[in-house]
JSON list of C-alpha atoms in Angstrom, two decimals:
[
{"chain": "A", "resi": 8, "resn": "MET", "atom": "CA", "xyz": [4.79, 13.56, 48.03]},
{"chain": "A", "resi": 9, "resn": "ASP", "atom": "CA", "xyz": [8.23, 14.83, 47.41]},
{"chain": "A", "resi": 10, "resn": "GLU", "atom": "CA", "xyz": [8.41, 11.38, 45.18]},
{"chain": "A", "resi": 11, "resn": "LEU", "atom": "CA", "xyz": [6.29, 12.18, 42.85]},
{"chain": "A", "resi": 12, "resn": "LEU", "atom": "CA", "xyz": [7.27, 15.90, 42.36]},
{"chain": "A", "resi": 13, "resn": "ALA", "atom": "CA", "xyz": [10.88, 14.55, 41.45]},
{"chain": "A", "resi": 14, "resn": "LEU", "atom": "CA", "xyz": [10.17, 12.05, 38.94]},
{"chain": "A", "resi": 15, "resn": "ARG", "atom": "CA", "xyz": [7.97, 14.52, 37.02]},
{"chain": "A", "resi": 16, "resn": "PRO", "atom": "CA", "xyz": [10.86, 16.40, 35.03]},
{"chain": "A", "resi": 17, "resn": "LEU", "atom": "CA", "xyz": [11.90, 13.22, 34.24]},
{"chain": "A", "resi": 18, "resn": "GLU", "atom": "CA", "xyz": [8.09, 12.03, 32.64]},
{"chain": "A", "resi": 19, "resn": "ASN", "atom": "CA", "xyz": [8.65, 15.56, 31.08]},
{"chain": "A", "resi": 20, "resn": "GLY", "atom": "CA", "xyz": [12.05, 15.22, 29.18]},
{"chain": "A", "resi": 21, "resn": "ARG", "atom": "CA", "xyz": [9.94, 11.52, 28.38]},
{"chain": "A", "resi": 22, "resn": "GLU", "atom": "CA", "xyz": [7.57, 12.70, 26.63]},
{"chain": "A", "resi": 23, "resn": "GLN", "atom": "CA", "xyz": [10.04, 15.82, 25.01]},
{"chain": "A", "resi": 24, "resn": "ALA", "atom": "CA", "xyz": [12.43, 13.10, 23.73]},
{"chain": "A", "resi": 25, "resn": "MET", "atom": "CA", "xyz": [9.30, 10.84, 22.76]},
{"chain": "A", "resi": 26, "resn": "ALA", "atom": "CA", "xyz": [7.97, 13.82, 20.36]},
{"chain": "A", "resi": 27, "resn": "ARG", "atom": "CA", "xyz": [11.67, 14.48, 19.06]},
{"chain": "A", "resi": 28, "resn": "LEU", "atom": "CA", "xyz": [11.82, 11.34, 17.72]},
{"chain": "A", "resi": 29, "resn": "LEU", "atom": "CA", "xyz": [8.87, 10.55, 16.07]},
{"chain": "A", "resi": 30, "resn": "GLU", "atom": "CA", "xyz": [9.18, 14.18, 14.70]},
{"chain": "A", "resi": 31, "resn": "ARG", "atom": "CA", "xyz": [12.38, 13.09, 13.36]},
{"chain": "A", "resi": 32, "resn": "GLY", "atom": "CA", "xyz": [11.46, 10.12, 12.33]},
{"chain": "A", "resi": 33, "resn": "SER", "atom": "CA", "xyz": [8.33, 11.93, 9.85]},
{"chain": "A", "resi": 34, "resn": "VAL", "atom": "CA", "xyz": [12.03, 13.18, 7.94]},
{"chain": "A", "resi": 35, "resn": "THR", "atom": "CA", "xyz": [14.21, 9.86, 8.25]},
{"chain": "A", "resi": 36, "resn": "LEU", "atom": "CA", "xyz": [12.25, 6.72, 8.58]},
{"chain": "A", "resi": 37, "resn": "PRO", "atom": "CA", "xyz": [8.68, 6.69, 10.77]},
{"chain": "A", "resi": 38, "resn": "LEU", "atom": "CA", "xyz": [9.13, 5.42, 13.76]},
{"chain": "A", "resi": 39, "resn": "THR", "atom": "CA", "xyz": [5.95, 4.10, 16.07]},
{"chain": "A", "resi": 40, "resn": "ALA", "atom": "CA", "xyz": [5.19, 6.14, 19.39]},
{"chain": "A", "resi": 41, "resn": "GLU", "atom": "CA", "xyz": [5.68, 2.11, 20.81]},
{"chain": "A", "resi": 42, "resn": "GLU", "atom": "CA", "xyz": [9.04, 2.24, 19.07]},
{"chain": "A", "resi": 43, "resn": "ALA", "atom": "CA", "xyz": [10.17, 5.49, 20.34]},
{"chain": "A", "resi": 44, "resn": "ALA", "atom": "CA", "xyz": [9.30, 4.56, 23.92]},
{"chain": "A", "resi": 45, "resn": "GLY", "atom": "CA", "xyz": [11.22, 0.95, 23.27]},
{"chain": "A", "resi": 46, "resn": "LEU", "atom": "CA", "xyz": [14.31, 3.41, 21.39]},
{"chain": "A", "resi": 47, "resn": "LEU", "atom": "CA", "xyz": [14.20, 5.82, 25.13]},
{"chain": "A", "resi": 48, "resn": "GLU", "atom": "CA", "xyz": [14.18, 2.32, 27.44]},
{"chain": "A", "resi": 49, "resn": "ARG", "atom": "CA", "xyz": [16.97, 1.32, 25.75]},
{"chain": "A", "resi": 50, "resn": "ARG", "atom": "CA", "xyz": [19.06, 3.76, 25.96]},
{"chain": "A", "resi": 51, "resn": "ASP", "atom": "CA", "xyz": [18.07, 4.51, 29.77]},
{"chain": "A", "resi": 52, "resn": "GLN", "atom": "CA", "xyz": [19.62, 0.92, 29.36]},
{"chain": "A", "resi": 53, "resn": "ALA", "atom": "CA", "xyz": [22.29, 1.07, 27.73]},
{"chain": "A", "resi": 54, "resn": "LEU", "atom": "CA", "xyz": [23.49, 4.09, 29.76]},
{"chain": "A", "resi": 55, "resn": "ARG", "atom": "CA", "xyz": [22.99, 2.37, 33.03]},
{"chain": "A", "resi": 56, "resn": "ASP", "atom": "CA", "xyz": [24.89, -0.51, 31.33]},
{"chain": "A", "resi": 57, "resn": "THR", "atom": "CA", "xyz": [27.73, 1.32, 30.28]},
{"chain": "A", "resi": 58, "resn": "ARG", "atom": "CA", "xyz": [27.47, 3.59, 33.52]},
{"chain": "A", "resi": 59, "resn": "ARG", "atom": "CA", "xyz": [27.33, 6.45, 31.01]},
{"chain": "A", "resi": 60, "resn": "VAL", "atom": "CA", "xyz": [25.34, 10.00, 31.46]},
{"chain": "A", "resi": 61, "resn": "GLU", "atom": "CA", "xyz": [23.87, 11.71, 28.72]},
{"chain": "A", "resi": 62, "resn": "PHE", "atom": "CA", "xyz": [22.28, 15.24, 29.28]},
{"chain": "A", "resi": 63, "resn": "GLY", "atom": "CA", "xyz": [20.06, 17.11, 26.23]},
{"chain": "A", "resi": 64, "resn": "PRO", "atom": "CA", "xyz": [18.33, 14.96, 23.05]},
{"chain": "A", "resi": 65, "resn": "GLY", "atom": "CA", "xyz": [20.84, 11.92, 23.57]},
{"chain": "A", "resi": 66, "resn": "VAL", "atom": "CA", "xyz": [22.83, 10.45, 20.62]},
{"chain": "A", "resi": 67, "resn": "LEU", "atom": "CA", "xyz": [19.06, 8.40, 18.84]},
{"chain": "A", "resi": 68, "resn": "GLU", "atom": "CA", "xyz": [18.19, 11.61, 16.86]},
{"chain": "A", "resi": 69, "resn": "LYS", "atom": "CA", "xyz": [22.30, 11.74, 14.84]},
{"chain": "A", "resi": 70, "resn": "LEU", "atom": "CA", "xyz": [22.26, 8.00, 14.22]},
{"chain": "A", "resi": 71, "resn": "MET", "atom": "CA", "xyz": [18.92, 8.18, 12.69]},
{"chain": "A", "resi": 72, "resn": "THR", "atom": "CA", "xyz": [19.93, 10.97, 10.62]},
{"chain": "A", "resi": 73, "resn": "ALA", "atom": "CA", "xyz": [22.71, 9.15, 9.81]},
{"chain": "A", "resi": 74, "resn": "PHE", "atom": "CA", "xyz": [21.67, 6.31, 8.98]},
{"chain": "A", "resi": 75, "resn": "ARG", "atom": "CA", "xyz": [18.51, 6.96, 7.21]},
{"chain": "A", "resi": 76, "resn": "ASP", "atom": "CA", "xyz": [19.87, 6.93, 3.76]},
{"chain": "A", "resi": 77, "resn": "SER", "atom": "CA", "xyz": [21.77, 3.73, 4.45]},
{"chain": "A", "resi": 78, "resn": "PRO", "atom": "CA", "xyz": [21.77, 1.41, 1.00]},
{"chain": "A", "resi": 79, "resn": "TYR", "atom": "CA", "xyz": [22.11, -1.60, 4.37]},
{"chain": "A", "resi": 80, "resn": "LEU", "atom": "CA", "xyz": [19.60, -0.60, 5.77]},
{"chain": "A", "resi": 81, "resn": "ASP", "atom": "CA", "xyz": [15.84, -2.51, 5.67]},
{"chain": "A", "resi": 82, "resn": "PRO", "atom": "CA", "xyz": [13.01, 0.17, 6.43]},
{"chain": "A", "resi": 83, "resn": "ALA", "atom": "CA", "xyz": [11.07, -2.37, 8.34]},
{"chain": "A", "resi": 84, "resn": "CYS", "atom": "CA", "xyz": [13.69, -3.12, 11.19]},
{"chain": "A", "resi": 85, "resn": "TRP", "atom": "CA", "xyz": [14.18, 0.24, 11.73]},
{"chain": "A", "resi": 86, "resn": "ALA", "atom": "CA", "xyz": [13.72, 0.43, 15.43]},
{"chain": "A", "resi": 87, "resn": "GLU", "atom": "CA", "xyz": [15.79, -2.43, 15.72]},
{"chain": "A", "resi": 88, "resn": "THR", "atom": "CA", "xyz": [18.40, -1.45, 13.89]},
{"chain": "A", "resi": 89, "resn": "LEU", "atom": "CA", "xyz": [18.35, 2.28, 15.52]},
{"chain": "A", "resi": 90, "resn": "ALA", "atom": "CA", "xyz": [18.55, 0.13, 18.92]},
{"chain": "A", "resi": 91, "resn": "GLY", "atom": "CA", "xyz": [21.42, -2.27, 18.12]},
{"chain": "A", "resi": 92, "resn": "LEU", "atom": "CA", "xyz": [23.23, 1.12, 16.77]},
{"chain": "A", "resi": 93, "resn": "GLN", "atom": "CA", "xyz": [22.69, 2.79, 19.57]},
{"chain": "A", "resi": 94, "resn": "ASP", "atom": "CA", "xyz": [24.04, 0.32, 22.17]},
{"chain": "A", "resi": 95, "resn": "LEU", "atom": "CA", "xyz": [27.02, 0.03, 19.94]},
{"chain": "A", "resi": 96, "resn": "PHE", "atom": "CA", "xyz": [27.75, 3.81, 19.84]},
{"chain": "A", "resi": 97, "resn": "TYR", "atom": "CA", "xyz": [27.81, 3.74, 23.93]},
{"chain": "A", "resi": 98, "resn": "GLU", "atom": "CA", "xyz": [29.78, 0.27, 24.19]},
{"chain": "A", "resi": 99, "resn": "TYR", "atom": "CA", "xyz": [31.90, 2.41, 22.09]},
{"chain": "A", "resi": 100, "resn": "LYS", "atom": "CA", "xyz": [32.79, 5.49, 23.47]},
{"chain": "A", "resi": 101, "resn": "ASN", "atom": "CA", "xyz": [33.17, 3.88, 26.29]},
{"chain": "A", "resi": 102, "resn": "GLN", "atom": "CA", "xyz": [35.98, 1.41, 24.96]},
{"chain": "A", "resi": 103, "resn": "CYS", "atom": "CA", "xyz": [37.43, 4.25, 23.05]},
{"chain": "A", "resi": 104, "resn": "MET", "atom": "CA", "xyz": [38.17, 6.07, 25.76]},
{"chain": "A", "resi": 105, "resn": "ASP", "atom": "CA", "xyz": [35.81, 9.11, 23.97]},
{"chain": "A", "resi": 106, "resn": "ALA", "atom": "CA", "xyz": [38.69, 9.72, 22.31]},
{"chain": "A", "resi": 107, "resn": "LEU", "atom": "CA", "xyz": [36.32, 10.29, 19.30]},
{"chain": "A", "resi": 108, "resn": "SER", "atom": "CA", "xyz": [33.58, 13.02, 19.44]},
{"chain": "A", "resi": 109, "resn": "ASP", "atom": "CA", "xyz": [30.19, 11.71, 19.32]},
{"chain": "A", "resi": 110, "resn": "ASP", "atom": "CA", "xyz": [30.08, 12.86, 15.72]},
{"chain": "A", "resi": 111, "resn": "GLU", "atom": "CA", "xyz": [32.94, 11.13, 14.80]},
{"chain": "A", "resi": 112, "resn": "LEU", "atom": "CA", "xyz": [32.62, 7.60, 16.59]},
{"chain": "A", "resi": 113, "resn": "ILE", "atom": "CA", "xyz": [29.16, 8.47, 14.23]},
{"chain": "A", "resi": 114, "resn": "ALA", "atom": "CA", "xyz": [30.42, 9.55, 11.04]},
{"chain": "A", "resi": 115, "resn": "ALA", "atom": "CA", "xyz": [33.17, 6.31, 11.63]},
{"chain": "A", "resi": 116, "resn": "MET", "atom": "CA", "xyz": [30.45, 3.17, 12.87]},
{"chain": "A", "resi": 117, "resn": "ARG", "atom": "CA", "xyz": [28.50, 5.16, 9.04]},
{"chain": "A", "resi": 118, "resn": "ARG", "atom": "CA", "xyz": [31.63, 4.46, 7.47]},
{"chain": "A", "resi": 119, "resn": "LEU", "atom": "CA", "xyz": [32.22, 1.29, 8.41]},
{"chain": "A", "resi": 120, "resn": "TYR", "atom": "CA", "xyz": [28.42, -0.08, 8.13]},
{"chain": "A", "resi": 121, "resn": "ASP", "atom": "CA", "xyz": [28.50, 0.90, 4.23]},
{"chain": "A", "resi": 122, "resn": "GLY", "atom": "CA", "xyz": [31.73, -0.63, 3.84]},
{"chain": "A", "resi": 123, "resn": "GLU", "atom": "CA", "xyz": [33.04, -3.52, 5.14]},
{"chain": "A", "resi": 124, "resn": "ALA", "atom": "CA", "xyz": [30.31, -4.64, 7.74]},
{"chain": "A", "resi": 125, "resn": "GLY", "atom": "CA", "xyz": [27.98, -4.43, 4.96]},
{"chain": "A", "resi": 126, "resn": "GLY", "atom": "CA", "xyz": [25.15, -3.39, 7.04]},
{"chain": "A", "resi": 127, "resn": "SER", "atom": "CA", "xyz": [25.81, -6.22, 9.98]},
{"chain": "A", "resi": 128, "resn": "LEU", "atom": "CA", "xyz": [25.36, -4.96, 13.89]},
{"chain": "A", "resi": 129, "resn": "ASP", "atom": "CA", "xyz": [27.27, -7.94, 14.49]},
{"chain": "A", "resi": 130, "resn": "TYR", "atom": "CA", "xyz": [30.62, -7.69, 12.55]},
{"chain": "A", "resi": 131, "resn": "LEU", "atom": "CA", "xyz": [30.16, -3.77, 13.10]},
{"chain": "A", "resi": 132, "resn": "GLY", "atom": "CA", "xyz": [30.52, -4.44, 16.66]},
{"chain": "A", "resi": 133, "resn": "GLY", "atom": "CA", "xyz": [32.83, -7.11, 16.82]},
{"chain": "A", "resi": 134, "resn": "THR", "atom": "CA", "xyz": [35.08, -6.71, 14.55]},
{"chain": "A", "resi": 135, "resn": "ALA", "atom": "CA", "xyz": [34.72, -3.21, 13.30]},
{"chain": "A", "resi": 136, "resn": "LEU", "atom": "CA", "xyz": [34.99, -1.22, 16.00]},
{"chain": "A", "resi": 137, "resn": "GLU", "atom": "CA", "xyz": [37.30, -3.18, 17.72]},
{"chain": "A", "resi": 138, "resn": "GLU", "atom": "CA", "xyz": [40.30, -2.10, 14.82]},
{"chain": "A", "resi": 139, "resn": "LEU", "atom": "CA", "xyz": [38.86, 1.67, 15.36]},
{"chain": "A", "resi": 140, "resn": "CYS", "atom": "CA", "xyz": [39.88, 1.29, 18.83]},
{"chain": "A", "resi": 141, "resn": "ARG", "atom": "CA", "xyz": [42.77, 0.04, 17.91]},
{"chain": "A", "resi": 142, "resn": "ARG", "atom": "CA", "xyz": [43.89, 1.81, 15.69]},
{"chain": "A", "resi": 143, "resn": "LEU", "atom": "CA", "xyz": [42.71, 4.77, 18.12]},
{"chain": "A", "resi": 144, "resn": "SER", "atom": "CA", "xyz": [45.21, 3.52, 20.78]},
{"chain": "A", "resi": 145, "resn": "SER", "atom": "CA", "xyz": [48.11, 3.07, 18.09]},
{"chain": "A", "resi": 146, "resn": "GLY", "atom": "CA", "xyz": [47.88, 6.50, 17.26]},
{"chain": "A", "resi": 147, "resn": "GLU", "atom": "CA", "xyz": [47.04, 5.71, 13.87]},
{"chain": "A", "resi": 148, "resn": "SER", "atom": "CA", "xyz": [44.18, 7.71, 12.49]},
{"chain": "A", "resi": 149, "resn": "TRP", "atom": "CA", "xyz": [40.47, 6.54, 12.71]},
{"chain": "A", "resi": 150, "resn": "GLU", "atom": "CA", "xyz": [39.80, 7.68, 8.89]},
{"chain": "A", "resi": 151, "resn": "ASP", "atom": "CA", "xyz": [42.30, 5.74, 7.57]},
{"chain": "A", "resi": 152, "resn": "GLU", "atom": "CA", "xyz": [40.77, 3.05, 5.44]},
{"chain": "A", "resi": 153, "resn": "ASP", "atom": "CA", "xyz": [42.16, -0.99, 5.37]},
{"chain": "A", "resi": 154, "resn": "GLU", "atom": "CA", "xyz": [44.04, -1.89, 2.18]},
{"chain": "A", "resi": 155, "resn": "ASN", "atom": "CA", "xyz": [43.30, -5.71, 2.03]}
]
């Protein structure tokens, strides 16, 4: 009985998070209930994988707002792209040792995604964000543009 009572707040939180994602989708790009549920599961897994704890609504809503109008975004792959961005966010939040606020990291991700990554999540995660962390660790500004 106590186990059931302990799970109810989590279930209510998940229902609220799902409702927020579906509502946010009405002003960004729409998500189905299955996609929203999948994104929440993926968030839970990403948090476990990166050993992070998150309070409040999480980063998904911010990612939805920040990336909704990217010229590289394919609306048919919206949920998949959000899942990848969410994974990269938590990974690089750790790798950059929280040197950037959530909003700063999301802004940097968007700039790199639309810039040198050309809409590629693989490039964003494999090269662009690694360079960002290197810049931060050497004391350079994260906002500096590469001059190649």
